[in-house]
Amino acid sequence: MDNRVRSTKVAVVGAGLVGSLEACFLARRGYEVHLFEYRDDIRLLEHVPGRSINLAMSIRGRAGLKTMGLEDKIIKNHGIPMVARMIHNKDNTIKSIQYNKDGKCIYSVGRRYLNEELLTKAEEFPNVHVHFCHKLLTADLTKGTMIFLNTKTKEELHVEADLLIGCDGAYSSMRKEMMKRPHFNYSQQYIPHGYMELCIPATPDNEFAMPPNYLHIWPRGKYMMIALPNQDKSWTVTLFMPFEIFDELTTPEILLDFFKENYPDAVDLIGRDKLVRDFFANKALPMISVKCSPYHIGSTSLIMGDAAHAMVPFYGQGMNCGMEDCVVFDELLELYNDDLSQVLPAYTKQRNPDAEAIVDLAMYNYIVMRDLVNSKLFLLRKKWDDLLSSLFPRTWTPLYTMVTFTRVRYHLCIANKEWQDRVVNKIVKIGGILGIGLGILLTQTQAVHQLSCTIYHHISGLASKTLALATQ
Ligand code: FAD
Ligand code: EGU
């Protein structure tokens, strides 16, 4: 480890999921790291049962944990595998749709547990110094100076560092400083939906109230619910709907009627009284989508994670993308030999197209889910994708598979999807005639008869369903 790195002081703002992981990455390379966090140390706060919030973790997030030697501990010991989605219909029927036929799955991980593990890991490095209860007030991004408020003593702390990294989340103060500078592009969008977290408790005999290894979804178009399993056998349920509708649910009667109509099975799972209590004790929270560029100023300042690219949660990728940011930044530090004047611009150049791609994909999926009235279309899209990927396993990878189960750059996931759409459009155009012709032709050959019958059956079934839905 060279002296240049060792004598470089980095101030990381925000000890959330990305900031605490980034502190580990920098410490591993030998930097002197100061991690500043507005909140108190979450490890000192008491654990309230039924208050846990969880996240879907996939390969991109795991890549970051792996480098820090935390992957097995967090995924294998704590994560709850989700091998499929479980779709809940209005008539109380359920149906599962697997994620991946190779057995790949995603994991439900507690946000707080994950953050605690990352903080503890960071503190294991002698060159990491964590400062809780420190709120960033202002920063001079070119000079490398910052002013923090110590929320306990109310004193101001002036800090100087060679590199300032903002990992301070969707409403980032570091980003606000960047916005004061010329050539900084910024756009944000609030969606009309809000979210509220509810809880399905464990059963009296301490079991999961629903099959545990699934991401449960109640798709209802404008309203949607998602549930992820917790270690204590409860479920965190997230209700998504327009703020207007949250506002209309003003009394326990109206609320219960709404739930009985839309989520009949969930009423019993949550419990009527608990549902009423929790709903009126909570409030719906907003969701914001943010794009900006560049992510750096000169060789002194950088933003990462939600600070640089907050996204709506409809792809389960916000944290995964933020943790992948840390991996990408580390790779560039290695490539440019820790020369920050080269690394920072290279990071913006490489990461901006990918971050904006997943911000777009998440927003697009919000619109898709919102307009999806029942699970039929969802299933149908999936069946087309599955048919094509089983016919051409190497060339046809469904979009969510690329996003969730590979580390293919996000912008290339979109490029691939656009290519697939062009192919599908062509198939649809000429497919009707050619498909039937091909079907007849194939059935002539005895050896492929069985196979082609199966394929033909799939295609004709799908085609008629697609037609039926399209003409609905
Ligand atoms: P944060 O986790 O927000 O951390 C920022 C930290 O900075 C906080 O600790 C904060 O206290 C601190 N801070 C803020 N301002 C200051 C200041 N001025 N001074 C000092 N410190 C400051 N992602 C997934 O990958 N999978 C999912 O399943 C998933 N589900 C989600 C569901 C919902 C409803 C939402 C809203 C998001 C979801 N996400 C998911 C996204 C994920 O939560 C975020 O992408 C992730 O938390 C971003 O991490 P971060 O460290 O950048 O920001
Ligand atoms: C939303 C809120 C199912 C956690 C997108 C799938 C999400 C998560 C999906 C939340 C959906 C939606 C995917 C995963 C995941 C699906 C995905 C969404 C986790 C396309 C805690 N989404 N989410 N897509 O495929 O790729 O199962 O709050 F309902 S995980 Cl909206 Cl894979």
Coordinates of C-alpha atoms and ligand atoms in Angstrom, one line a residue:
M1 CA 0.0 0.0 0.0
D2 CA 1.6 3.2 -1.0
N3 CA 1.9 6.3 1.1
R4 CA 0.0 8.5 -1.3
V5 CA -3.1 6.5 -0.6
R6 CA -2.5 6.3 3.1
S7 CA -2.1 10.0 3.4
T8 CA -5.3 10.8 1.4
K9 CA -8.2 11.7 3.7
V10 CA -11.7 10.9 2.5
A11 CA -14.9 12.2 4.1
V12 CA -17.9 10.0 3.4
V13 CA -21.3 11.7 4.2
G14 CA -24.0 9.3 5.2
A15 CA -23.5 5.9 6.8
G16 CA -26.5 4.2 5.2
L17 CA -26.2 1.1 3.0
V18 CA -24.0 2.7 0.4
G19 CA -21.9 5.0 2.6
S20 CA -21.0 2.3 5.1
L21 CA -20.0 -0.1 2.3
E22 CA -18.0 2.6 0.5
A23 CA -16.1 3.3 3.7
C24 CA -15.1 -0.3 3.8
F25 CA -14.0 -0.3 0.2
L26 CA -11.9 2.8 0.7
A27 CA -10.4 1.5 3.9
R28 CA -9.4 -1.7 2.2
R29 CA -7.4 0.3 -0.3
G30 CA -5.7 2.2 2.6
Y31 CA -7.4 5.6 2.6
E32 CA -8.0 7.5 5.8
V33 CA -11.8 7.4 6.0
H34 CA -14.1 9.6 8.1
L35 CA -17.7 8.5 7.9
F36 CA -20.2 11.1 9.0
E37 CA -23.8 10.2 9.8
Y38 CA -26.7 12.4 10.8
R39 CA -28.5 9.8 12.9
D40 CA -27.3 8.1 16.0
D41 CA -25.6 4.7 15.9
I42 CA -28.5 2.4 14.9
R43 CA -26.9 -0.5 16.8
L44 CA -27.6 1.3 20.0
L45 CA -31.3 1.7 19.3
E46 CA -33.7 -1.0 20.7
H47 CA -35.2 -3.5 18.3
V48 CA -39.0 -3.2 18.1
P49 CA -40.7 -6.4 16.9
G50 CA -42.9 -5.9 13.8
R51 CA -41.0 -2.8 12.8
S52 CA -38.5 -4.4 10.5
I53 CA -38.1 -3.2 6.9
N54 CA -36.6 -5.5 4.3
L55 CA -35.1 -5.2 0.9
A56 CA -34.8 -7.6 -2.1
M57 CA -31.1 -8.2 -2.6
S58 CA -29.7 -9.6 -5.8
I59 CA -26.4 -10.2 -7.5
R60 CA -25.3 -6.5 -7.9
G61 CA -25.6 -5.8 -4.2
R62 CA -24.0 -9.2 -3.3
A63 CA -21.0 -8.3 -5.4
G64 CA -20.2 -5.5 -3.0
L65 CA -20.7 -7.6 0.1
K66 CA -18.6 -10.3 -1.4
T67 CA -15.5 -8.1 -1.8
M68 CA -15.9 -7.3 1.9
G69 CA -16.2 -10.9 2.9
L70 CA -19.8 -10.3 4.1
E71 CA -21.7 -12.2 1.4
D72 CA -22.0 -15.5 3.1
K73 CA -22.8 -14.1 6.5
I74 CA -25.5 -11.9 5.3
I75 CA -27.0 -13.9 2.5
K76 CA -26.6 -17.5 3.8
N77 CA -27.2 -16.9 7.5
H78 CA -29.7 -14.1 7.4
G79 CA -31.2 -13.7 3.9
I80 CA -34.5 -15.4 3.2
P81 CA -34.5 -16.8 -0.4
M82 CA -37.4 -15.9 -2.6
V83 CA -37.5 -18.3 -5.5
A84 CA -40.6 -17.0 -7.2
R85 CA -43.3 -14.4 -7.0
M86 CA -46.6 -15.4 -5.5
I87 CA -49.5 -13.6 -7.1
H88 CA -52.6 -13.0 -5.0
N89 CA -55.8 -12.5 -7.0
K90 CA -58.9 -10.7 -5.9
D91 CA -60.8 -14.0 -5.6
N92 CA -58.2 -15.3 -3.1
T93 CA -56.5 -17.6 -5.5
I94 CA -52.8 -17.6 -5.7
K95 CA -50.3 -18.5 -8.4
S96 CA -46.5 -18.6 -8.3
I97 CA -44.2 -17.6 -11.1
Q98 CA -40.6 -18.7 -10.7
Y99 CA -37.7 -16.3 -11.0
N100 CA -35.2 -18.5 -12.7
K101 CA -35.2 -22.1 -13.9
D102 CA -31.6 -22.5 -12.9
G103 CA -32.6 -22.1 -9.3
K104 CA -31.3 -18.6 -9.0
C105 CA -33.2 -16.5 -6.5
I106 CA -33.3 -13.2 -4.7
Y107 CA -33.0 -12.7 -1.0
S108 CA -35.1 -10.7 1.5
V109 CA -32.6 -8.9 3.9
G110 CA -33.5 -6.7 6.8
R111 CA -32.4 -3.1 6.1
R112 CA -31.3 -2.5 9.7
Y113 CA -29.4 -5.8 10.0
L114 CA -27.6 -5.0 6.8
N115 CA -26.7 -1.5 7.8
E116 CA -25.5 -2.7 11.2
E117 CA -23.2 -5.4 9.7
L118 CA -21.7 -2.9 7.3
L119 CA -21.1 -0.4 10.1
T120 CA -19.4 -3.1 12.2
K121 CA -17.3 -4.1 9.2
A122 CA -16.3 -0.5 8.6
E123 CA -15.2 -0.1 12.2
E124 CA -13.0 -3.1 12.0
F125 CA -10.6 -1.1 9.8
P126 CA -8.2 1.0 12.0
N127 CA -8.3 3.6 9.3
V128 CA -12.1 4.2 9.5
H129 CA -13.4 6.8 11.9
V130 CA -17.2 6.9 12.3
H131 CA -18.9 10.1 13.6
F132 CA -22.6 9.7 14.4
C133 CA -24.9 12.6 15.1
H134 CA -23.1 14.7 12.6
K135 CA -25.3 16.5 10.0
L136 CA -23.7 18.0 7.0
L137 CA -24.7 21.7 6.8
T138 CA -22.5 23.1 3.9
A139 CA -19.6 22.0 1.8
D140 CA -17.1 23.7 -0.5
L141 CA -16.8 21.1 -3.1
T142 CA -13.6 22.4 -4.7
K143 CA -11.7 23.3 -1.6
G144 CA -12.7 20.1 0.1
T145 CA -14.1 21.7 3.3
M146 CA -17.3 20.9 5.1
I147 CA -19.3 22.1 8.1
F148 CA -21.1 19.6 10.2
L149 CA -23.5 20.2 13.1
N150 CA -23.0 17.9 16.1
T151 CA -26.7 17.3 16.9
K152 CA -25.8 16.3 20.5
T153 CA -23.5 19.2 21.5
K154 CA -25.0 21.7 18.9
E155 CA -21.4 22.6 18.0
E156 CA -20.2 23.0 14.5
L157 CA -17.3 20.9 13.2
H158 CA -15.2 22.1 10.3
V159 CA -13.7 19.3 8.4
E160 CA -11.1 19.3 5.6
A161 CA -10.5 16.3 3.3
D162 CA -8.9 15.5 0.0
L163 CA -12.0 13.8 -1.3
L164 CA -15.7 14.3 -0.2
I165 CA -18.1 11.6 -1.1
G166 CA -21.9 12.2 -0.6
C167 CA -23.8 8.9 0.1
D168 CA -26.5 10.9 1.9
G169 CA -29.5 9.5 0.1
A170 CA -32.4 10.7 -2.1
Y171 CA -32.6 14.1 -0.5
S172 CA -28.8 14.6 -0.5
S173 CA -27.2 17.7 0.9
M174 CA -24.1 17.0 -1.1
R175 CA -26.1 17.0 -4.3
K176 CA -27.6 20.3 -3.3
E177 CA -24.1 21.7 -3.1
M178 CA -23.4 20.3 -6.6
M179 CA -26.6 22.0 -7.9
K180 CA -25.1 25.4 -7.1
R181 CA -22.3 24.8 -9.6
P182 CA -22.4 25.5 -13.4
H183 CA -22.8 22.6 -15.8
F184 CA -24.6 20.4 -13.3
N185 CA -27.7 18.8 -14.7
Y186 CA -30.5 17.8 -12.5
S187 CA -34.1 16.5 -12.8
Q188 CA -36.4 15.0 -10.3
Q189 CA -39.9 13.6 -10.4
Y190 CA -42.3 12.7 -7.7
I191 CA -44.8 10.0 -8.7
P192 CA -48.5 10.3 -7.7
H193 CA -48.2 7.1 -5.6
G194 CA -47.2 6.9 -2.0
Y195 CA -46.2 3.9 0.0
M196 CA -47.1 2.6 3.5
E197 CA -45.5 -0.2 5.3
L198 CA -47.8 -2.7 7.1
C199 CA -47.0 -6.0 8.8
I200 CA -48.3 -9.5 8.7
P201 CA -47.4 -11.0 12.1
A202 CA -46.2 -14.6 12.6
T203 CA -48.9 -17.1 13.4
P204 CA -49.7 -18.0 17.1
D205 CA -47.5 -21.1 16.7
N206 CA -44.7 -18.8 15.4
E207 CA -44.8 -19.8 11.7
F208 CA -45.0 -17.7 8.6
A209 CA -48.6 -16.9 7.8
M210 CA -47.8 -17.4 4.0
P211 CA -45.4 -19.6 2.1
P212 CA -42.1 -18.0 3.0
N213 CA -39.8 -18.4 0.0
Y214 CA -41.7 -16.0 -2.2
L215 CA -42.1 -12.3 -3.0
H216 CA -45.8 -11.9 -2.6
I217 CA -47.6 -9.5 -4.9
W218 CA -51.2 -8.3 -5.0
P219 CA -51.3 -6.5 -8.4
R220 CA -54.4 -4.4 -8.7
G221 CA -53.5 -1.7 -11.2
K222 CA -53.6 1.6 -9.4
Y223 CA -53.2 -0.1 -6.1
M224 CA -50.5 -2.7 -5.4
M225 CA -49.1 -4.6 -2.5
I226 CA -45.8 -6.4 -2.0
A227 CA -44.7 -8.5 0.9
L228 CA -41.2 -9.7 1.8
P229 CA -40.4 -12.2 4.6
N230 CA -38.6 -11.3 7.8
Q231 CA -36.3 -13.4 10.0
D232 CA -38.9 -13.3 12.8
K233 CA -41.5 -15.0 10.5
S234 CA -43.5 -11.8 10.1
W235 CA -43.9 -10.1 6.7
T236 CA -43.3 -6.5 5.8
V237 CA -46.2 -5.5 3.5
T238 CA -45.8 -2.4 1.4
L239 CA -49.0 -0.8 0.0
F240 CA -48.5 1.4 -3.0
M241 CA -51.3 3.7 -4.2
P242 CA -52.0 7.3 -5.3
F243 CA -52.0 9.8 -2.4
E244 CA -55.5 10.8 -3.4
I245 CA -56.7 7.3 -2.5
F246 CA -54.8 7.2 0.8
D247 CA -56.6 10.4 1.6
E248 CA -60.0 8.9 0.9
L249 CA -59.5 6.1 3.5
T250 CA -60.5 8.3 6.4
T251 CA -62.3 5.9 8.7
P252 CA -61.8 2.3 9.9
E253 CA -65.1 1.3 8.0
I254 CA -63.9 2.8 4.7
L255 CA -60.5 1.2 5.1
L256 CA -61.8 -2.3 5.9
D257 CA -64.3 -2.1 3.0
F258 CA -61.4 -1.1 0.7
F259 CA -59.3 -4.0 1.9
K260 CA -62.1 -6.5 1.7
E261 CA -62.8 -5.5 -1.8
N262 CA -59.2 -5.4 -3.0
Y263 CA -57.1 -7.6 -0.7
P264 CA -59.6 -9.9 1.0
D265 CA -56.9 -12.5 2.0
A266 CA -54.7 -9.8 3.5
V267 CA -57.3 -8.6 5.9
D268 CA -57.2 -11.9 7.8
L269 CA -53.4 -12.2 7.5
I270 CA -52.8 -8.7 8.9
G271 CA -55.8 -8.9 11.3
R272 CA -58.6 -6.4 11.2
D273 CA -57.7 -4.5 14.4
K274 CA -54.0 -4.4 13.6
L275 CA -54.7 -3.2 10.1
V276 CA -56.8 -0.3 11.3
R277 CA -54.3 0.5 14.1
D278 CA -51.2 0.4 11.9
F279 CA -52.8 2.2 8.9
F280 CA -53.9 5.2 11.0
A281 CA -50.7 5.3 13.0
N282 CA -48.6 5.5 9.8
K283 CA -48.6 7.9 7.0
A284 CA -48.1 7.4 3.3
L285 CA -44.6 8.3 2.2
P286 CA -43.6 9.9 -1.2
M287 CA -41.4 8.3 -3.8
I288 CA -38.9 10.4 -5.8
S289 CA -36.9 9.7 -9.0
V290 CA -33.7 11.7 -9.5
K291 CA -31.3 12.0 -12.4
C292 CA -28.2 14.2 -12.4
S293 CA -24.8 14.5 -13.9
P294 CA -21.9 14.7 -13.5
Y295 CA -21.4 12.8 -10.3
H296 CA -18.1 14.5 -9.5
I297 CA -16.5 17.9 -9.2
G298 CA -12.8 18.0 -10.3
S299 CA -10.8 15.5 -8.2
T300 CA -12.4 16.5 -4.8
S301 CA -16.1 15.6 -4.7
L302 CA -18.4 12.7 -5.7
I303 CA -21.9 11.5 -5.1
M304 CA -23.0 7.8 -5.0
G305 CA -26.0 5.7 -4.3
D306 CA -29.5 7.4 -4.0
A307 CA -27.8 10.8 -3.8
A308 CA -26.8 10.4 -7.4
H309 CA -29.7 8.3 -8.7
A310 CA -32.7 7.9 -6.5
M311 CA -35.2 5.6 -8.2
V312 CA -38.8 4.4 -7.6
P313 CA -38.7 1.0 -6.0
F314 CA -40.4 -0.9 -8.8
Y315 CA -37.4 -2.9 -9.8
G316 CA -36.0 -3.7 -6.4
Q317 CA -32.6 -2.2 -7.6
G318 CA -32.0 1.0 -5.6
M319 CA -29.7 -0.6 -3.0
N320 CA -28.3 -3.1 -5.5
C321 CA -27.3 -0.3 -7.9
G322 CA -25.8 1.8 -5.1
M323 CA -23.7 -1.1 -3.9
E324 CA -22.6 -1.8 -7.5
D325 CA -21.5 1.9 -7.6
C326 CA -18.9 1.0 -4.9
V327 CA -17.6 -1.9 -6.9
V328 CA -17.4 0.1 -10.1
F329 CA -15.6 3.0 -8.2
D330 CA -13.1 0.5 -6.7
E331 CA -12.4 -1.0 -10.1
L332 CA -11.6 2.5 -11.5
L333 CA -9.4 3.3 -8.5
E334 CA -7.5 0.2 -9.3
L335 CA -7.3 0.9 -13.1
Y336 CA -6.1 4.5 -12.6
N337 CA -3.8 3.7 -9.7
D338 CA -5.8 5.9 -7.3
D339 CA -5.2 9.0 -9.4
L340 CA -8.4 10.8 -8.3
S341 CA -8.1 13.4 -11.1
Q342 CA -8.6 10.5 -13.6
V343 CA -10.8 8.2 -11.5
L344 CA -13.6 10.7 -10.8
P345 CA -14.4 11.8 -14.4
A346 CA -14.0 8.1 -15.5
Y347 CA -16.6 7.2 -12.9
T348 CA -19.1 9.7 -14.1
K349 CA -18.5 8.7 -17.7
Q350 CA -18.9 5.0 -16.9
R351 CA -21.7 5.1 -14.3
N352 CA -24.0 7.8 -15.5
P353 CA -25.5 5.9 -18.5
D354 CA -26.1 2.8 -16.3
A355 CA -27.6 4.6 -13.4
E356 CA -29.9 6.6 -15.7
A357 CA -30.9 3.3 -17.4
I358 CA -32.0 1.7 -14.2
V359 CA -33.8 4.9 -13.0
D360 CA -35.7 4.8 -16.4
L361 CA -36.4 1.0 -16.1
A362 CA -37.8 1.5 -12.6
M363 CA -40.0 4.3 -13.7
Y364 CA -41.1 2.3 -16.7
N365 CA -42.0 -0.6 -14.5
Y366 CA -44.0 1.7 -12.2
I367 CA -46.1 2.6 -15.2
V368 CA -46.4 -1.1 -16.3
M369 CA -47.4 -2.3 -12.9
R370 CA -49.9 0.6 -12.5
D371 CA -51.6 -0.2 -15.7
L372 CA -51.6 -3.9 -15.1
V373 CA -55.1 -4.7 -14.0
N374 CA -54.7 -8.4 -13.3
S375 CA -52.0 -11.0 -13.5
K376 CA -53.0 -12.3 -16.9
L377 CA -50.9 -9.9 -18.9
F378 CA -48.0 -10.3 -16.4
L379 CA -48.1 -14.1 -17.0
L380 CA -48.5 -13.7 -20.7
R381 CA -45.4 -11.5 -21.1
K382 CA -43.5 -13.9 -18.9
K383 CA -44.6 -16.9 -21.0
W384 CA -43.4 -15.3 -24.3
D385 CA -40.1 -14.5 -22.7
D386 CA -39.8 -18.1 -21.3
L387 CA -40.7 -19.7 -24.6
L388 CA -38.1 -17.7 -26.4
S389 CA -35.4 -18.1 -23.8
S390 CA -36.0 -21.9 -23.8
L391 CA -35.6 -22.0 -27.5
F392 CA -32.6 -19.7 -27.6
P393 CA -31.1 -19.9 -24.1
R394 CA -27.9 -18.0 -25.0
T395 CA -29.4 -15.2 -27.0
W396 CA -32.7 -14.6 -25.4
T397 CA -32.5 -13.4 -21.8
P398 CA -35.6 -11.7 -20.3
L399 CA -35.0 -8.2 -19.2
Y400 CA -35.7 -8.8 -15.5
T401 CA -33.3 -11.7 -15.6
M402 CA -30.5 -9.5 -17.0
V403 CA -31.2 -6.8 -14.4
T404 CA -31.6 -9.1 -11.4
F405 CA -29.4 -12.1 -12.0
T406 CA -26.4 -10.7 -14.0
R407 CA -24.0 -7.8 -13.7
V408 CA -24.5 -6.8 -17.4
R409 CA -24.3 -3.0 -17.5
Y410 CA -27.8 -1.6 -17.0
H411 CA -27.7 0.4 -20.3
L412 CA -26.9 -2.8 -22.2
C413 CA -29.9 -4.5 -20.5
I414 CA -32.1 -1.8 -22.2
A415 CA -30.3 -2.1 -25.5
N416 CA -30.8 -5.8 -25.5
K417 CA -34.5 -5.4 -24.6
E418 CA -34.9 -2.9 -27.5
W419 CA -33.4 -5.5 -29.8
Q420 CA -35.8 -8.2 -28.5
D421 CA -38.7 -5.9 -29.1
R422 CA -37.7 -5.3 -32.7
V423 CA -37.5 -9.1 -33.1
V424 CA -40.8 -9.7 -31.5
N425 CA -42.5 -7.1 -33.6
K426 CA -41.2 -8.8 -36.7
I427 CA -42.4 -12.1 -35.5
V428 CA -45.8 -10.7 -34.8
K429 CA -45.9 -9.1 -38.2
I430 CA -44.9 -12.1 -40.3
G431 CA -45.4 -14.7 -37.6
G432 CA -49.1 -15.4 -38.1
I433 CA -48.6 -16.8 -41.6
L434 CA -45.1 -18.1 -41.2
G435 CA -45.8 -19.7 -37.8
I436 CA -48.6 -21.8 -39.1
G437 CA -46.6 -22.7 -42.2
L438 CA -43.6 -23.6 -40.1
G439 CA -45.8 -25.6 -37.8
I440 CA -47.1 -27.7 -40.7
L441 CA -43.7 -28.1 -42.2
L442 CA -42.1 -29.2 -38.9
T443 CA -44.9 -31.7 -38.2
Q444 CA -44.0 -33.5 -41.5
T445 CA -40.7 -34.6 -40.0
Q446 CA -41.2 -37.6 -37.7
A447 CA -38.2 -37.1 -35.5
V448 CA -39.1 -33.5 -34.5
H449 CA -42.8 -34.2 -34.4
Q450 CA -43.1 -34.3 -30.7
L451 CA -41.0 -31.3 -30.0
S452 CA -42.6 -29.2 -32.7
C453 CA -46.1 -30.1 -31.4
T454 CA -45.1 -28.8 -28.0
I455 CA -43.7 -25.6 -29.5
Y456 CA -46.7 -25.2 -31.8
H457 CA -49.0 -25.8 -28.9
H458 CA -47.2 -23.1 -26.9
I459 CA -47.1 -20.6 -29.7
S460 CA -50.7 -21.1 -30.8
G461 CA -51.9 -20.9 -27.2
L462 CA -49.9 -17.8 -26.6
A463 CA -51.0 -16.2 -29.8
S464 CA -54.7 -16.7 -29.2
K465 CA -54.3 -15.4 -25.6
T466 CA -52.3 -12.4 -26.8
L467 CA -55.0 -11.7 -29.4
A468 CA -57.8 -12.1 -26.8
L469 CA -56.1 -9.6 -24.5
A470 CA -55.1 -7.2 -27.2
T471 CA -58.7 -7.0 -28.4
Q472 CA -60.2 -6.8 -24.9
Ligands
FAD1 P1 -29.8 5.9 2.3 O1 -30.0 4.4 2.7 O2 -31.0 6.8 2.3 O3 -28.7 6.4 3.4 C1 -28.4 7.8 3.4 C2 -27.8 8.1 4.8 O4 -27.3 9.4 4.8 C3 -28.8 8.0 5.9 O5 -28.2 7.2 7.0 C4 -29.0 9.4 6.4 O6 -29.3 9.5 7.7 C5 -27.7 10.0 6.0 N1 -27.8 11.5 5.7 C6 -28.7 12.1 5.0 N2 -28.4 13.5 5.0 C7 -27.3 13.7 5.8 C8 -26.6 14.8 6.1 N3 -26.9 16.0 5.7 N4 -25.5 14.6 6.9 C9 -25.1 13.4 7.4 N5 -25.8 12.3 7.0 C10 -26.9 12.4 6.2 N6 -33.6 -1.3 -3.1 C11 -33.3 -2.5 -3.4 O7 -32.2 -2.8 -3.9 N7 -34.2 -3.6 -3.2 C12 -35.4 -3.3 -2.7 O8 -36.2 -4.3 -2.4 C13 -35.8 -2.0 -2.3 N8 -37.0 -1.7 -1.8 C14 -37.3 -0.4 -1.6 C15 -38.6 -0.1 -1.1 C16 -39.0 1.2 -0.8 C17 -40.4 1.5 -0.4 C18 -38.0 2.2 -1.0 C19 -38.4 3.7 -0.7 C20 -36.8 2.0 -1.5 C21 -36.4 0.6 -1.8 N9 -35.1 0.3 -2.3 C22 -34.8 -1.0 -2.6 C23 -34.1 1.4 -2.5 C24 -33.1 1.5 -1.3 O9 -33.8 1.8 -0.1 C25 -32.1 2.7 -1.6 O10 -31.7 2.6 -2.9 C26 -30.9 2.6 -0.6 O11 -31.3 2.7 0.7 C27 -29.9 3.7 -1.0 O12 -28.9 3.7 -0.1 P2 -28.0 5.0 0.2 O13 -27.0 4.7 1.2 O14 -27.7 5.7 -1.0 O15 -29.1 6.0 0.9
EGU2 C1 -41.0 -3.1 -4.8 C2 -41.0 -2.7 -3.5 C3 -42.4 -7.8 -9.1 C4 -39.5 -4.4 -2.9 C5 -41.2 -5.6 -10.2 C6 -41.3 -7.9 -9.8 C7 -40.2 -4.2 -5.1 C8 -39.4 -4.8 -4.2 C9 -40.7 -6.8 -10.4 C10 -40.3 -3.4 -2.5 C11 -43.0 -6.6 -8.9 C12 -42.3 -5.4 -9.4 C13 -38.1 -7.3 -9.2 C14 -37.4 -8.2 -8.5 C15 -38.5 -6.6 -7.1 C16 -40.8 -9.3 -10.0 C17 -38.3 -7.3 -10.7 C18 -40.0 -4.8 -6.4 C19 -38.6 -5.9 -4.8 C20 -39.6 -6.7 -12.6 C21 -39.7 -3.5 -0.3 N1 -38.7 -6.4 -8.4 N2 -39.0 -5.8 -6.2 N3 -39.5 -6.9 -11.2 O1 -40.2 -9.6 -11.0 O2 -37.3 -7.5 -11.4 O3 -40.9 -10.1 -9.0 O4 -40.4 -2.9 -1.3 F1 -44.1 -6.4 -8.2 S1 -37.5 -7.9 -6.9 CL1 -43.0 -3.9 -9.1 CL2 -36.5 -9.6 -9.1

